[in-house]
Short mmCIF file of C-alpha atoms in Angstrom, two decimals:
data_model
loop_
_atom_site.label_atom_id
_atom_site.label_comp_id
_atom_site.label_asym_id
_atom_site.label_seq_id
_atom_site.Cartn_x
_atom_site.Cartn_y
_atom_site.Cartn_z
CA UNK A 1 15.77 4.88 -9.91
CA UNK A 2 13.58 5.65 -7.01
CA UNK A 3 10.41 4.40 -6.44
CA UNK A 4 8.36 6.71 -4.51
CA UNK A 5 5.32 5.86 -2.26
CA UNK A 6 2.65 8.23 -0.86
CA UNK A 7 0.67 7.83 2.43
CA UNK A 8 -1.62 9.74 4.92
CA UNK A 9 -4.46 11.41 2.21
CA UNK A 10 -7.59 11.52 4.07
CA UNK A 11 -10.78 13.65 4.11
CA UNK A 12 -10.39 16.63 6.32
CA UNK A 13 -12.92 19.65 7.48
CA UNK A 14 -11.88 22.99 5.89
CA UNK A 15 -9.19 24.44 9.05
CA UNK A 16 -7.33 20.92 9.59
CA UNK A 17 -4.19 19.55 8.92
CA UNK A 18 -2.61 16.76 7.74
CA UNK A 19 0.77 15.20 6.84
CA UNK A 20 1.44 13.52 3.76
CA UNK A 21 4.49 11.24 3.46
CA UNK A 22 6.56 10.30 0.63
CA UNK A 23 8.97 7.52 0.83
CA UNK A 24 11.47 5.18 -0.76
CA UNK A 25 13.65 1.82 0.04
CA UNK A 26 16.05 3.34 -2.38
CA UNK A 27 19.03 4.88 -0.69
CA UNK A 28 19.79 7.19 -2.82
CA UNK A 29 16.30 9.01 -2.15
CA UNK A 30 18.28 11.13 0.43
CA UNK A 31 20.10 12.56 -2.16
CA UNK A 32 17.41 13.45 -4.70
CA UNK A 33 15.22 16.70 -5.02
CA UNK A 34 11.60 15.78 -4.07
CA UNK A 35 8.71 17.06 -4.73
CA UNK A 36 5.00 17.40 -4.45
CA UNK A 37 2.56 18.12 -7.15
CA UNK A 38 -1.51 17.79 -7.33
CA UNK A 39 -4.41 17.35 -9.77
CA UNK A 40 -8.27 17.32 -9.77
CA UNK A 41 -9.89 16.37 -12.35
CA UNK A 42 -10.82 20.00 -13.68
CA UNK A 43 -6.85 20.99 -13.57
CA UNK A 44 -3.73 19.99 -14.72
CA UNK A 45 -0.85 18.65 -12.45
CA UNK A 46 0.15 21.43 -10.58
CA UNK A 47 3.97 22.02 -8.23
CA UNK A 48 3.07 22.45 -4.45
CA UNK A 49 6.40 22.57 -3.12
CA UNK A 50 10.04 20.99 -3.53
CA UNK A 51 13.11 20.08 -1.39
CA UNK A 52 16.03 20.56 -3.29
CA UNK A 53 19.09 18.55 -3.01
CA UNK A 54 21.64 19.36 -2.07
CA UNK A 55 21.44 21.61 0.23
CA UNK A 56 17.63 21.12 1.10
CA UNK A 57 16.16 24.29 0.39
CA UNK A 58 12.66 24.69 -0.07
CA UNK A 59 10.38 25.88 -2.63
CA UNK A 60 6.65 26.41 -2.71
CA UNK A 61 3.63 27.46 -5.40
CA UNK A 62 2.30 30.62 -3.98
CA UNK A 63 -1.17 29.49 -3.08
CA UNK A 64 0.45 27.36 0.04
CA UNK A 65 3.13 29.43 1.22
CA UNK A 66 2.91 29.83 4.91
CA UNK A 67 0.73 27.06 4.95
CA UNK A 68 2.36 24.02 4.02
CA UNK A 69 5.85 22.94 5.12
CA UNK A 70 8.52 20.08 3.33
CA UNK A 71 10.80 18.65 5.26
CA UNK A 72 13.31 15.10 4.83
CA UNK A 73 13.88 13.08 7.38
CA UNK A 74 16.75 10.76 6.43
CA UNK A 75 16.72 8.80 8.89
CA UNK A 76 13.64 7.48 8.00
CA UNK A 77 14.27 8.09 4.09
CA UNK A 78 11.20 10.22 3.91
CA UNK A 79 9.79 13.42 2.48
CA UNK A 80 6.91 15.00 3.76
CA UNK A 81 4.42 17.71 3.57
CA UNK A 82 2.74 18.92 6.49
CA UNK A 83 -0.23 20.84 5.59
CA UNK A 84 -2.23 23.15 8.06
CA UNK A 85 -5.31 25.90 7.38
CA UNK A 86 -6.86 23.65 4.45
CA UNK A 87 -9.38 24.60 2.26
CA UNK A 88 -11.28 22.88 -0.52
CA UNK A 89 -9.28 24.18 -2.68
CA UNK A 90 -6.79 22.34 -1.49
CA UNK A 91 -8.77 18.75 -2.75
CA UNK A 92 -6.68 16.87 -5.01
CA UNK A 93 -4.77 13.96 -5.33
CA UNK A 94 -1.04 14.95 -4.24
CA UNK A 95 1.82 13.02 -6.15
CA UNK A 96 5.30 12.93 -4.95
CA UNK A 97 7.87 12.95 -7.52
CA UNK A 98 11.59 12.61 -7.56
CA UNK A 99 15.08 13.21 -9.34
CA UNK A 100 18.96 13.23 -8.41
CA UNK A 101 19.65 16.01 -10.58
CA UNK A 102 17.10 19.38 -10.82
CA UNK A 103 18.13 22.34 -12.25
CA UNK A 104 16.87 24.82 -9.62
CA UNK A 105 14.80 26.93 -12.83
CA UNK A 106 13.02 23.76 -13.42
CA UNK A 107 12.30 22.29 -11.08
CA UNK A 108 8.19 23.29 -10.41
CA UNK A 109 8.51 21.44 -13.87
CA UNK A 110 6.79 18.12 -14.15
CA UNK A 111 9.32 17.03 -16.67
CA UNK A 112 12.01 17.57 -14.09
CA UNK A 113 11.53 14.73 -12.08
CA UNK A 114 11.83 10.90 -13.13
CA UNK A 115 10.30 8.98 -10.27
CA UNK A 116 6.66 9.56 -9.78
CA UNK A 117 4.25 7.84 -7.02
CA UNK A 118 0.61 6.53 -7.55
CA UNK A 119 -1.11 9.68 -5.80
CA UNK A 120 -2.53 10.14 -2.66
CA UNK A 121 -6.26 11.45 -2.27
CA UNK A 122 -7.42 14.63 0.33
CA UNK A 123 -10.29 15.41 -0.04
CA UNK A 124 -11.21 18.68 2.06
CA UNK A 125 -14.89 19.47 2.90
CA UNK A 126 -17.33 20.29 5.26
#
């Protein structure tokens, strides 16, 4: 099982970006969907987006499309999510999760993914 670790929260001014990264020692992270999901403490955990193996196609919650990106690098064994035009809104603490096997109508499901990290704060304001 993988063990996922997040880097590269920060606090940001409302227009910036930032990249989040999500990696593993595990080689068999390469071959797993991964995923992103946040949480403040007013909300429940909430799917941002997902890279799907195999195949690597991407999926995103509606409120970041065009916004934020996924992408793997496997050379480096990494996952990350490159996020530009933020908001407050987008303050939370972002979690990157991962499986080997998601069913494709599941998986903005938390319960579809076994590895979890420890979170990552961003914190967006002005």
């Amino acid at each position: 099982q993988v063990k996922p670790v997040e880097s590269g929260g920060r606090s940001v001014q409302p227009g910036e970006s930032l990249r989040l990264s999500c990696a593993a020692s595990e080689s068999s992270f390469s071959t797993s969907t991964v995923a992103w999901f946040r949480q403040t403490p007013e909300k429940e955990r909430e799917f941002v987006a997902t890279i799907k193996w195999p195949g690597d196609r991407t999926y995103y919650t509606d409120s970041v499309k065009g916004r934020f990106t996924i992408s793997r690098d496997k050379a480096k064994n990494t996952v990350s999510l490159q996020m530009n035009s933020l908001t407050p809104e987008d303050t939370a603490v972002y979690y990157c999760a991962a499986s080997r096997t998601v069913i494709t109508s599941t998986l903005r499901r938390e319960s579809a993914y076994s590895s979890w990290g420890q979170g990552t704060q961003v914190t967006v304001s002005s």
